[in-house]
Amino acid sequence: MANKSTADKVATIQKGYTLEGATIELGAAIVDGELYKDAPVRLPLSMMNRHGLVAGATGTGKTVTLHMMAEQLSTAGVPVFLADIKGDLSGLATAAAGSDKLAKRTESIGQAWSGKTFPVEFLALGGDGDGVPVRATITSFGPILLSRVLELNDTQESSLQLVFHFADKNNLELVDLKDLRAVIQFLISDEGKEALKDLGGLSKATAGVILRELVTLEAQGMERFFGEPEFDTAELLRTAPDGRGVISCLELPTLQTKPMVFSTFLMWLLADLFEDLPEAGDLDKPKLVFFLDEAHLLFNDASKAFLEAITTTVRLIRSKGVGIFFVTQTPKDVPADVLGQLANRVQHALRAFTPEDAKALKATVSTFPVSDYDLEETLTSAGIGEAVITVMNERGAPTPVALTRLRAPESVMGPSSAELVRSTVAGSALLAKYGTAVDNVSAYEKLTGKAGAATGAAAPGQPPVPSPEVFVPGSPDPTAIDDEARRIEEEILGRPSSRQPNSQPDSRPAPPPPARRQAPASGGMMDDITGALGGVLGSGLKSMARSMGTQLGRELLRGVFGTSSRRRR
C-alpha cells in the first residue's frame, strides 16, 4: 500500500466509484494532498436503504452534508425526513446566492452549481414551533418508548406494559396523558385490583412513581405532544407535483431542555413507519431517507428492550424501502449491533485533544476497510467540508476509502426567513388536518363518567351509530348477534368468551361510545377473516365480526416498540 503511486491511488478511487445506476454525488477525492475532480465520489441511490452514518466533531460540517444529500434525494424523487435541531435546515426552502468563493470551490470539484429551492414541509412536535403540529396518541407511542421518556427502570417498564395491556383489552383508548393517569388510578383502586388479580396486579409504589413522572412531564409542557389528531407517518412519503421528494423538516427549537423526549419521538416516527409499510424488496431508489440527528441521545442509558427494538427496526426496515442515516460525533455513540448495519459512512474530522478523544479516534479508524490513507492522520487534519467516505456499491461491496471535498448545497446554508416559514406552513394542506387539537371520548371520560362530547368533527365516511334501544328496520336480532359473537370469539381466541350470555345480561351501565375514527384501508389477515365470516353469516354479522377483529387487533398488533397506531385498527 505504502508503495503505491498517487496515480494508482487515484485510479483505485475512480474504478471503485464508477457506478451504473442513479447516484448521489458527494464530491471529489483528495489524494496525497491534491484534489482530483476527475475522481468523483458518489453513493448509489439504490443502496441508500442500506443505512449510513454521518459523524464528526462539532463544527466540521455534518449539517451541511445532510443538507446537500437531502437536496439531491429530493431532486431524484425521494422523500426525506430531517430533524432541524439548530434551525439551519429551513434554508432548503430558499435559493442560495452565488459568490466568487463559492464558484471557486464548485469549479474545483467539477460541480455545476445553481441556486435552487426545494419542496419543504415544516413540522413541529405538538406545535412547539412554527411548523404543522405532530402529535402521537399514548397508545400509539406504546409502553417501551414511553418508559424511555419517563426514564423508568425495568420493573416500572414492565408495570407500564401491564397498564397498556389492560387498556387494550378493555377498550380504554389512551389518547393523552390524562387517559393514562386515569387508567393507572383505576388499577390501584379496589375495583381495579380485582380486574388485575389474574395478571399479577400493579403495586401502589410503582404506580406512584409512574404518576409522579407523568406530572413532571406535564409540568414541562410536554402534554401537548400527546393527543389527537395523531400524525400519520405516511405524510413523510409524499412527492411534490413536479415529482421531487418532499423534505419534511421537523423543528426542534427546545431540544436542549427535552432531549430524551425529542429523540424518542423521532424513534416513534420510525417505528410507526416500520409497522405500516409493506415489504418492498430491492428498489431502484428508497421510499424515504430518514436522518436521525443527535443519534447518541437515543442510546444514552437505554434499556435492553429499547436497544433490541432499535436494532430490530434498523435491520428490518431496509426491506421496506426506508434508509436511515444516524448523525452523531463518533461511531462509538452507536451500539455495535446497530453500527454493523450502517454500510454507508461519511466521517468528518475528529479531534484528539484528550485521551478519551484519542480512544475514539482509534475506534473510528478500526471501523473502516483497509485503505491507502493513514486514517488517524487524515481524520485529524481534514478541513471543514471534507470527509472520509466509503459506501456500498451496487454489488453490495464497500467502495475504496476516499478523503473527499464535499459538494456545496444549492439552497441557503442557514435558516429561511421567519416570514417564509410561516407562509409555507399557512399554505400547507396538512395544517387543516393536524393544526387543531381535538379531545374525543377516551379512557378518562369512560372511567370518570364525565361528559365527553368530542371537540373534533366526525371522520368522513362513517355511518351513524343508532342507540341500542332504537330498532333499525332490516337489522338482525341483537340476541342472535351476541350469541354468535361469543361463539366466534371462543373459536378464534381458544378460550371462554368475555361476553355475558344473554341469559345473564350485564347490568353495568354501558360506557359512552368511543369517538368514531376513520376506518383503516382494507387488507391483511383480519380483513380476510371478517370477509369470510361476513360471507357465511350475512351482512348484518359482518360488521360485528369486523368489530371483534378490531378487539383482537388490540391484543395482537403491537410492534417491536410496543407501538400500536389507531390507523391500523
Coordinates of C-alpha atoms in Angstrom, one line a residue:
M1 CA 0.0 0.0 0.0
A2 CA 2.7 2.4 1.0
N3 CA 4.5 2.0 -2.3
K4 CA 1.5 2.8 -4.5
S5 CA 1.9 5.9 -6.7
T6 CA -0.5 8.7 -6.5
A7 CA -1.8 7.8 -9.9
D8 CA -2.5 4.3 -8.8
K9 CA -4.4 5.6 -5.7
V10 CA -6.5 7.9 -7.9
A11 CA -7.2 5.1 -10.4
T12 CA -8.4 2.9 -7.5
I13 CA -10.9 5.5 -6.4
Q14 CA -12.0 6.2 -10.0
K15 CA -12.7 2.5 -10.6
G16 CA -14.4 2.0 -7.2
Y17 CA -16.8 4.8 -7.7
T18 CA -17.7 4.1 -11.4
L19 CA -21.3 3.1 -10.9
E20 CA -24.1 2.4 -13.5
G21 CA -27.3 3.5 -11.8
A22 CA -28.5 6.8 -10.4
T23 CA -26.2 8.2 -7.7
I24 CA -26.0 10.9 -5.1
E25 CA -22.9 13.0 -5.9
L26 CA -20.8 13.6 -2.8
G27 CA -17.8 15.4 -4.0
A28 CA -14.3 14.8 -5.4
A29 CA -11.4 12.8 -4.0
I30 CA -8.3 14.2 -2.3
V31 CA -5.2 12.0 -2.7
D32 CA -1.8 12.9 -1.3
G33 CA -2.9 16.4 -0.6
E34 CA -4.2 17.1 -4.1
L35 CA -7.8 17.5 -5.2
Y36 CA -8.9 15.4 -8.3
K37 CA -12.2 16.5 -9.8
D38 CA -11.9 13.6 -12.3
A39 CA -12.2 11.2 -9.3
P40 CA -15.8 11.8 -8.2
V41 CA -17.1 10.1 -5.0
R42 CA -20.7 9.1 -5.2
L43 CA -23.3 6.9 -3.4
P44 CA -25.7 4.6 -5.4
L45 CA -29.3 5.7 -4.9
S46 CA -30.4 2.1 -4.8
M47 CA -28.1 1.5 -1.8
M48 CA -29.3 4.3 0.4
N49 CA -31.7 1.9 2.2
R50 CA -28.6 0.1 3.5
H51 CA -28.4 2.8 6.1
G52 CA -25.5 5.1 6.9
L53 CA -23.6 7.1 9.5
V54 CA -22.6 10.8 9.2
A55 CA -20.1 11.5 12.0
G56 CA -17.6 14.1 13.1
A57 CA -16.7 16.7 15.7
T58 CA -18.8 19.7 16.3
G59 CA -18.3 22.3 13.6
T60 CA -16.9 20.0 10.9
G61 CA -19.8 20.3 8.5
K62 CA -22.2 17.4 9.3
T63 CA -25.3 19.5 8.9
V64 CA -24.2 20.8 5.6
T65 CA -23.6 17.3 4.4
L66 CA -27.2 16.4 5.4
H67 CA -28.4 19.5 3.6
M68 CA -26.5 18.6 0.4
M69 CA -27.7 15.0 0.4
A70 CA -31.3 16.0 1.1
E71 CA -31.3 18.3 -2.0
Q72 CA -30.2 15.5 -4.3
L73 CA -32.5 13.0 -2.8
S74 CA -35.4 15.4 -3.3
T75 CA -34.4 16.0 -6.9
A76 CA -34.3 12.2 -7.5
G77 CA -37.9 12.0 -6.3
V78 CA -37.0 10.5 -2.9
P79 CA -38.8 12.0 0.2
V80 CA -36.6 13.0 3.1
F81 CA -37.1 13.4 6.8
L82 CA -34.7 15.8 8.7
A83 CA -34.7 16.8 12.4
D84 CA -33.8 20.5 12.4
I85 CA -32.0 21.0 15.7
K86 CA -30.2 24.2 15.1
G87 CA -32.8 25.8 12.7
D88 CA -30.3 25.8 9.8
L89 CA -32.1 23.3 7.6
S90 CA -35.1 25.5 6.9
G91 CA -32.8 27.2 4.3
L92 CA -33.7 24.3 1.9
A93 CA -36.8 26.4 1.0
T94 CA -34.7 29.4 -0.1
A95 CA -32.4 29.5 -3.1
A96 CA -28.7 30.3 -2.3
A97 CA -26.9 33.2 -3.9
G98 CA -23.6 32.7 -5.7
S99 CA -20.3 34.2 -4.8
D100 CA -16.7 34.2 -6.1
K101 CA -15.6 31.9 -3.2
L102 CA -18.4 29.5 -3.9
A103 CA -17.7 29.5 -7.6
K104 CA -14.1 28.7 -7.0
R105 CA -15.0 25.8 -4.7
T106 CA -17.6 24.3 -7.0
E107 CA -15.4 24.6 -10.0
S108 CA -12.6 22.8 -8.2
I109 CA -14.7 19.7 -7.7
G110 CA -16.5 19.8 -11.0
Q111 CA -19.9 20.8 -9.6
A112 CA -22.3 22.6 -12.0
W113 CA -23.9 24.8 -9.3
S114 CA -27.0 27.0 -9.5
G115 CA -29.2 28.3 -6.7
K116 CA -32.5 26.4 -6.2
T117 CA -35.4 26.0 -3.8
F118 CA -36.8 22.6 -2.7
P119 CA -40.2 21.5 -1.5
V120 CA -40.2 21.6 2.3
E121 CA -42.9 20.7 4.8
F122 CA -42.2 22.3 8.2
L123 CA -43.3 20.2 11.2
A124 CA -43.2 20.9 14.9
L125 CA -43.7 18.5 17.8
G126 CA -47.0 19.4 19.4
G127 CA -46.9 22.8 17.8
D128 CA -43.7 23.7 19.7
G129 CA -42.5 25.9 16.9
D130 CA -43.9 27.4 13.7
G131 CA -44.5 24.1 11.9
V132 CA -47.5 21.8 11.4
P133 CA -48.1 20.1 14.8
V134 CA -47.0 16.5 15.1
R135 CA -48.8 14.5 17.8
A136 CA -48.9 10.9 18.9
T137 CA -51.5 9.2 21.0
I138 CA -50.3 7.5 24.1
T139 CA -51.5 4.1 22.9
S140 CA -49.6 4.5 19.6
F141 CA -46.5 5.6 21.4
G142 CA -46.5 2.4 23.4
P143 CA -45.1 1.3 26.7
I144 CA -41.4 0.9 25.7
L145 CA -41.0 4.3 24.2
L146 CA -43.0 6.0 26.9
S147 CA -40.9 4.2 29.6
R148 CA -37.9 5.8 27.8
V149 CA -39.4 9.2 28.1
L150 CA -40.3 8.7 31.7
E151 CA -36.9 7.2 32.5
L152 CA -38.4 4.2 34.2
N153 CA -36.5 1.2 35.3
D154 CA -37.1 -2.4 34.0
T155 CA -39.7 -3.2 36.8
Q156 CA -41.6 0.0 36.2
E157 CA -41.5 -0.5 32.5
S158 CA -43.0 -4.0 33.0
S159 CA -45.8 -2.5 35.1
L160 CA -46.5 0.1 32.4
Q161 CA -46.8 -2.6 29.8
L162 CA -49.4 -4.2 32.1
V163 CA -51.3 -1.0 32.1
F164 CA -51.3 -0.8 28.3
H165 CA -52.3 -4.5 28.1
F166 CA -55.3 -3.8 30.4
A167 CA -56.4 -0.7 28.4
D168 CA -56.1 -2.6 25.1
K169 CA -58.2 -5.5 26.3
N170 CA -60.9 -3.2 27.8
N171 CA -61.4 -0.8 25.0
L172 CA -60.0 2.1 27.0
E173 CA -58.4 4.4 24.5
L174 CA -55.1 6.0 25.8
V175 CA -55.1 9.2 23.8
D176 CA -53.3 11.7 26.1
L177 CA -51.7 11.8 29.5
K178 CA -54.9 12.2 31.4
D179 CA -56.2 8.9 29.9
L180 CA -53.1 7.1 31.1
R181 CA -53.3 8.7 34.5
A182 CA -57.0 7.7 34.8
V183 CA -56.3 4.0 34.0
I184 CA -53.4 3.8 36.5
Q185 CA -55.5 5.3 39.2
F186 CA -58.3 2.9 38.4
L187 CA -56.0 -0.1 38.6
I188 CA -54.8 0.7 42.1
S189 CA -58.4 1.2 43.3
D190 CA -60.3 -1.7 44.9
E191 CA -62.2 -2.3 41.7
G192 CA -59.1 -2.2 39.6
K193 CA -57.2 -4.6 41.8
E194 CA -60.0 -7.2 41.2
A195 CA -59.7 -6.7 37.5
L196 CA -55.9 -7.4 37.6
K197 CA -55.9 -10.3 40.1
D198 CA -55.2 -12.8 37.3
L199 CA -52.4 -10.6 35.8
G200 CA -50.2 -10.0 38.9
G201 CA -51.5 -6.6 39.9
L202 CA -50.0 -3.2 40.0
S203 CA -48.2 -2.1 43.2
K204 CA -49.1 1.3 44.6
A205 CA -45.4 2.2 44.9
T206 CA -44.7 1.6 41.2
A207 CA -47.9 3.3 40.2
G208 CA -46.9 6.3 42.3
V209 CA -43.5 6.6 40.5
I210 CA -45.2 6.5 37.1
L211 CA -47.8 9.0 38.1
R212 CA -45.2 11.4 39.5
E213 CA -43.2 11.1 36.3
L214 CA -46.4 11.9 34.3
V215 CA -46.9 15.0 36.5
T216 CA -43.3 16.1 35.7
L217 CA -43.9 15.6 32.0
E218 CA -47.0 17.8 32.2
A219 CA -45.1 20.4 34.3
Q220 CA -42.6 20.7 31.5
G221 CA -45.4 21.4 29.0
M222 CA -45.0 18.1 27.1
E223 CA -48.6 17.0 27.4
R224 CA -49.3 18.8 24.1
F225 CA -47.1 16.3 22.3
F226 CA -49.7 13.6 23.0
G227 CA -53.2 13.7 21.7
E228 CA -55.2 13.8 18.5
P229 CA -55.3 14.2 15.6
E230 CA -52.4 11.8 15.5
F231 CA -49.8 12.4 12.8
D232 CA -49.9 9.9 10.0
T233 CA -46.3 9.0 9.2
A234 CA -47.4 8.2 5.6
E235 CA -47.3 12.0 5.2
L236 CA -43.5 11.7 5.2
L237 CA -43.6 9.7 1.9
R238 CA -45.1 12.4 -0.3
T239 CA -43.7 13.9 -3.5
A240 CA -44.3 17.3 -4.9
P241 CA -46.4 17.9 -8.0
D242 CA -43.2 18.2 -10.1
G243 CA -42.1 14.7 -8.9
R244 CA -39.5 15.9 -6.4
G245 CA -39.5 14.3 -3.0
V246 CA -40.9 16.4 -0.2
I247 CA -38.4 17.3 2.5
S248 CA -40.1 17.0 5.9
C249 CA -38.2 19.3 8.3
L250 CA -39.1 18.8 12.0
E251 CA -38.3 21.8 14.1
L252 CA -36.7 21.0 17.5
P253 CA -36.1 24.5 18.9
T254 CA -36.0 23.4 22.6
L255 CA -34.1 20.2 22.2
Q256 CA -31.6 21.0 24.9
T257 CA -34.3 21.1 27.5
K258 CA -36.1 17.9 26.5
P259 CA -33.5 15.8 24.6
M260 CA -35.0 12.4 25.7
V261 CA -38.5 13.3 24.6
F262 CA -37.4 14.5 21.2
S263 CA -35.1 11.7 20.4
T264 CA -37.7 9.2 21.4
F265 CA -40.4 10.9 19.3
L266 CA -38.1 10.5 16.3
M267 CA -37.9 6.8 17.0
W268 CA -41.7 6.7 17.3
L269 CA -41.9 8.1 13.8
L270 CA -39.6 5.5 12.5
A271 CA -41.3 2.6 14.4
D272 CA -44.7 3.7 13.1
L273 CA -43.3 3.6 9.5
F274 CA -41.9 0.2 10.2
E275 CA -45.2 -1.1 11.3
D276 CA -47.2 0.5 8.4
L277 CA -45.1 -0.1 5.3
P278 CA -45.3 -3.3 3.3
E279 CA -42.3 -5.3 2.3
A280 CA -40.7 -3.8 -0.9
G281 CA -37.6 -5.7 -1.6
D282 CA -34.8 -4.2 -3.6
L283 CA -35.8 -0.9 -5.2
D284 CA -34.2 1.5 -7.7
K285 CA -34.5 4.2 -5.1
P286 CA -35.7 4.2 -1.5
K287 CA -39.2 5.3 -0.5
L288 CA -37.8 7.6 2.2
V289 CA -34.4 8.5 3.7
F290 CA -34.6 9.3 7.4
F291 CA -31.8 11.3 9.0
L292 CA -31.6 10.8 12.8
D293 CA -29.6 13.7 14.1
E294 CA -28.0 13.7 17.6
A295 CA -28.3 9.9 17.5
H296 CA -26.3 9.5 20.7
L297 CA -29.4 10.8 22.6
L298 CA -31.3 7.6 21.5
F299 CA -28.8 5.3 23.1
N300 CA -27.7 7.1 26.3
D301 CA -28.8 5.0 29.3
A302 CA -31.1 3.0 27.1
S303 CA -32.8 -0.2 28.4
K304 CA -32.0 -3.6 26.9
A305 CA -35.6 -3.8 25.5
F306 CA -35.2 -0.3 23.8
L307 CA -31.8 -1.2 22.3
E308 CA -33.1 -4.5 21.0
A309 CA -36.1 -2.7 19.4
I310 CA -33.9 -0.2 17.7
T311 CA -31.6 -3.0 16.3
T312 CA -34.6 -4.9 15.0
T313 CA -36.1 -1.9 13.4
V314 CA -32.9 -0.9 11.7
R315 CA -32.3 -4.5 10.5
L316 CA -35.8 -5.0 9.0
I317 CA -36.9 -1.6 7.8
R318 CA -34.4 -1.8 4.9
S319 CA -36.6 -4.3 3.1
K320 CA -39.5 -1.8 3.4
G321 CA -37.6 0.8 1.3
V322 CA -36.5 3.1 4.1
G323 CA -32.9 4.2 4.6
I324 CA -31.8 5.6 8.0
F325 CA -28.7 7.8 8.5
F326 CA -27.5 8.2 12.1
V327 CA -25.8 11.6 12.7
T328 CA -23.5 11.9 15.7
Q329 CA -20.0 12.8 16.7
T330 CA -18.2 9.4 16.7
P331 CA -19.1 5.8 15.8
K332 CA -18.7 4.9 19.4
D333 CA -22.0 6.7 20.1
V334 CA -23.8 3.9 18.2
P335 CA -24.1 0.4 19.7
A336 CA -22.1 -2.3 17.8
D337 CA -25.2 -4.2 16.7
V338 CA -26.6 -1.1 15.0
L339 CA -23.2 0.2 13.7
G340 CA -22.6 -3.1 12.0
Q341 CA -25.7 -2.4 9.8
L342 CA -24.6 1.0 8.6
A343 CA -22.9 0.4 5.2
N344 CA -22.6 4.0 4.1
R345 CA -20.1 6.1 6.0
V346 CA -19.3 9.8 5.9
Q347 CA -16.8 10.6 8.6
H348 CA -15.9 14.2 9.1
A349 CA -12.8 15.3 11.1
L350 CA -12.3 14.2 14.7
R351 CA -10.3 15.9 17.4
A352 CA -7.7 14.2 19.6
F353 CA -7.2 16.8 22.3
T354 CA -7.8 14.4 25.3
P355 CA -7.1 10.7 26.0
E356 CA -10.8 10.0 25.5
D357 CA -10.6 11.6 22.1
A358 CA -7.6 9.5 21.2
K359 CA -9.5 6.3 22.1
A360 CA -12.5 7.5 20.0
L361 CA -10.2 8.2 17.0
K362 CA -8.6 4.7 17.2
A363 CA -12.1 3.1 17.4
T364 CA -13.3 5.1 14.4
V365 CA -10.3 4.1 12.3
S366 CA -10.8 0.4 13.1
T367 CA -14.3 0.5 11.6
F368 CA -13.0 1.4 8.1
P369 CA -11.8 -1.0 5.4
V370 CA -8.0 -1.2 4.7
S371 CA -7.1 1.9 2.6
D372 CA -4.3 3.9 1.0
Y373 CA -4.7 6.6 3.7
D374 CA -3.2 7.0 7.1
L375 CA -6.6 7.4 8.6
E376 CA -5.5 8.6 12.1
E377 CA -3.7 11.5 10.5
T378 CA -6.3 12.1 7.8
L379 CA -9.2 12.3 10.2
T380 CA -7.5 14.8 12.5
S381 CA -6.3 17.0 9.6
A382 CA -9.4 17.0 7.4
G383 CA -10.8 20.5 6.8
I384 CA -14.4 21.8 7.2
G385 CA -16.5 20.4 4.4
E386 CA -14.2 17.4 3.9
A387 CA -14.9 13.8 5.0
V388 CA -13.5 10.3 4.7
I389 CA -16.1 8.2 2.8
T390 CA -16.8 4.6 2.0
V391 CA -20.2 3.4 0.8
M392 CA -21.8 0.2 -0.5
N393 CA -21.5 -0.2 -4.3
E394 CA -24.2 -1.7 -6.5
R395 CA -22.9 -5.2 -5.9
G396 CA -23.0 -4.8 -2.2
A397 CA -19.3 -4.4 -1.7
P398 CA -17.6 -1.5 0.1
T399 CA -16.1 1.2 -2.1
P400 CA -12.5 2.4 -1.6
V401 CA -12.0 4.8 1.3
A402 CA -11.7 8.3 -0.1
L403 CA -10.9 11.6 1.6
T404 CA -13.5 13.8 -0.2
R405 CA -14.1 17.5 -0.6
L406 CA -17.9 17.7 -0.4
R407 CA -20.3 19.4 -2.8
A408 CA -21.9 22.7 -1.9
P409 CA -25.6 22.9 -1.2
E410 CA -27.7 24.9 -3.8
S411 CA -30.1 26.3 -1.2
V412 CA -29.3 28.6 1.7
M413 CA -26.9 27.1 4.3
G414 CA -28.8 28.6 7.2
P415 CA -32.4 29.4 8.2
S416 CA -35.0 30.7 5.9
S417 CA -36.8 33.9 6.9
A418 CA -39.5 33.5 9.6
E419 CA -42.0 35.0 7.2
L420 CA -41.3 32.4 4.5
V421 CA -41.6 29.6 7.1
R422 CA -44.9 30.9 8.4
S423 CA -46.3 31.4 4.9
T424 CA -45.2 27.9 3.9
V425 CA -46.9 26.4 7.0
A426 CA -50.1 28.5 6.4
G427 CA -50.3 27.2 2.8
S428 CA -49.7 23.6 3.8
A429 CA -52.5 21.0 3.2
L430 CA -51.5 19.4 6.4
L431 CA -52.4 22.4 8.6
A432 CA -56.2 21.8 8.2
K433 CA -55.7 18.2 9.1
Y434 CA -53.4 18.5 12.1
G435 CA -53.5 22.2 13.1
T436 CA -56.2 22.0 15.8
A437 CA -56.0 19.6 18.7
V438 CA -59.2 17.6 19.5
D439 CA -60.3 15.8 22.6
N440 CA -62.5 12.9 21.8
V441 CA -64.1 10.4 24.2
S442 CA -61.4 8.1 25.6
A443 CA -60.3 6.3 28.7
Y444 CA -60.5 9.3 31.0
E445 CA -64.2 10.0 30.1
K446 CA -65.1 6.4 30.3
L447 CA -63.6 5.8 33.8
T448 CA -64.6 9.1 35.3
G449 CA -68.1 9.2 33.8
K450 CA -67.6 12.8 32.7
A451 CA -69.3 14.1 29.6
G452 CA -67.1 13.5 26.7
A453 CA -68.5 15.2 23.7
A454 CA -65.9 15.1 21.0
T455 CA -64.5 18.5 20.1
G456 CA -63.4 17.4 16.7
A457 CA -65.6 16.8 13.7
A458 CA -66.6 13.2 12.9
A459 CA -64.3 11.4 10.5
P460 CA -65.7 11.2 6.9
G461 CA -67.3 8.0 5.6
Q462 CA -68.6 6.8 9.0
P463 CA -72.3 5.7 9.2
P464 CA -74.3 6.9 12.2
V465 CA -74.4 4.5 15.2
P466 CA -78.0 4.0 16.5
S467 CA -78.8 3.7 20.2
P468 CA -79.2 0.1 21.3
E469 CA -82.8 0.9 22.2
V470 CA -83.6 2.0 18.6
F471 CA -84.9 -0.6 16.2
V472 CA -83.4 -0.3 12.7
P473 CA -85.5 -1.9 10.0
G474 CA -83.7 -4.9 8.4
S475 CA -81.2 -5.2 11.3
P476 CA -80.5 -8.7 12.7
D477 CA -81.8 -9.7 16.1
P478 CA -79.4 -8.3 18.8
T479 CA -79.7 -11.5 20.9
A480 CA -78.6 -13.7 17.9
I481 CA -75.7 -11.4 17.3
D482 CA -74.5 -11.6 20.9
D483 CA -74.7 -15.4 20.9
E484 CA -72.8 -15.7 17.6
A485 CA -70.2 -13.1 18.7
R486 CA -69.5 -15.2 21.8
R487 CA -69.2 -18.4 19.7
I488 CA -66.8 -16.8 17.2
E489 CA -64.6 -15.2 19.9
E490 CA -64.2 -18.5 21.7
E491 CA -63.3 -20.3 18.4
I492 CA -60.7 -17.7 17.4
L493 CA -59.2 -17.0 20.8
G494 CA -59.3 -20.6 22.0
R495 CA -60.6 -19.6 25.4
P496 CA -64.0 -18.8 27.1
S497 CA -65.6 -15.6 25.8
S498 CA -65.5 -12.5 27.9
R499 CA -69.0 -11.6 26.7
Q500 CA -72.0 -12.0 29.0
P501 CA -74.5 -14.7 27.9
N502 CA -77.9 -13.4 27.1
S503 CA -79.5 -15.2 30.0
Q504 CA -77.3 -13.2 32.3
P505 CA -77.2 -9.7 30.9
D506 CA -74.5 -7.3 32.1
S507 CA -76.1 -4.9 34.5
R508 CA -73.3 -2.4 34.4
P509 CA -74.1 0.9 32.6
A510 CA -72.5 1.0 29.1
P511 CA -69.7 3.4 28.7
P512 CA -70.1 6.2 26.2
P513 CA -69.1 5.0 22.7
P514 CA -65.6 6.0 21.6
A515 CA -65.3 8.7 19.0
R516 CA -65.6 7.5 15.5
R517 CA -62.3 7.4 13.6
Q518 CA -61.6 6.9 10.0
A519 CA -61.6 3.3 9.1
P520 CA -58.3 1.8 8.1
A521 CA -57.7 0.7 4.5
S522 CA -58.8 -2.8 3.7
G523 CA -56.3 -5.6 3.5
G524 CA -54.5 -8.0 5.7
M525 CA -55.4 -11.2 7.7
M526 CA -58.1 -9.6 9.8
D527 CA -60.0 -8.4 6.7
D528 CA -59.7 -11.9 5.2
I529 CA -61.2 -13.4 8.4
T530 CA -64.0 -10.9 8.7
G531 CA -64.7 -11.1 4.9
A532 CA -65.1 -14.9 5.2
L533 CA -67.3 -14.5 8.4
G534 CA -69.4 -11.9 6.6
G535 CA -70.0 -14.2 3.7
V536 CA -71.1 -17.1 5.9
L537 CA -73.1 -15.2 8.5
G538 CA -74.6 -12.4 6.4
S539 CA -74.1 -8.7 6.1
G540 CA -75.5 -7.9 9.5
L541 CA -72.9 -10.0 11.2
K542 CA -70.0 -8.9 9.1
S543 CA -69.8 -5.5 10.9
M544 CA -69.9 -7.4 14.2
A545 CA -67.1 -9.7 13.1
R546 CA -65.1 -6.7 11.9
S547 CA -65.6 -5.0 15.3
M548 CA -64.4 -8.2 17.0
G549 CA -61.4 -8.2 14.7
T550 CA -60.6 -4.8 15.9
Q551 CA -60.6 -6.1 19.5
L552 CA -58.3 -8.9 18.5
G553 CA -56.0 -6.4 16.9
R554 CA -55.7 -4.6 20.2
E555 CA -54.4 -7.8 21.7
L556 CA -52.1 -8.9 18.9
L557 CA -50.9 -6.0 16.9
R558 CA -48.3 -4.1 19.0
G559 CA -45.0 -3.7 17.3
V560 CA -41.4 -4.2 18.3
F561 CA -41.5 -0.9 20.4
G562 CA -45.0 -1.8 21.8
T563 CA -46.4 0.8 19.4
S564 CA -49.9 0.3 18.0
S565 CA -51.4 3.0 15.8
R566 CA -55.1 3.6 15.8
R567 CA -54.9 4.0 12.0
R568 CA -54.0 0.3 11.6
R569 CA -57.1 -0.8 13.5

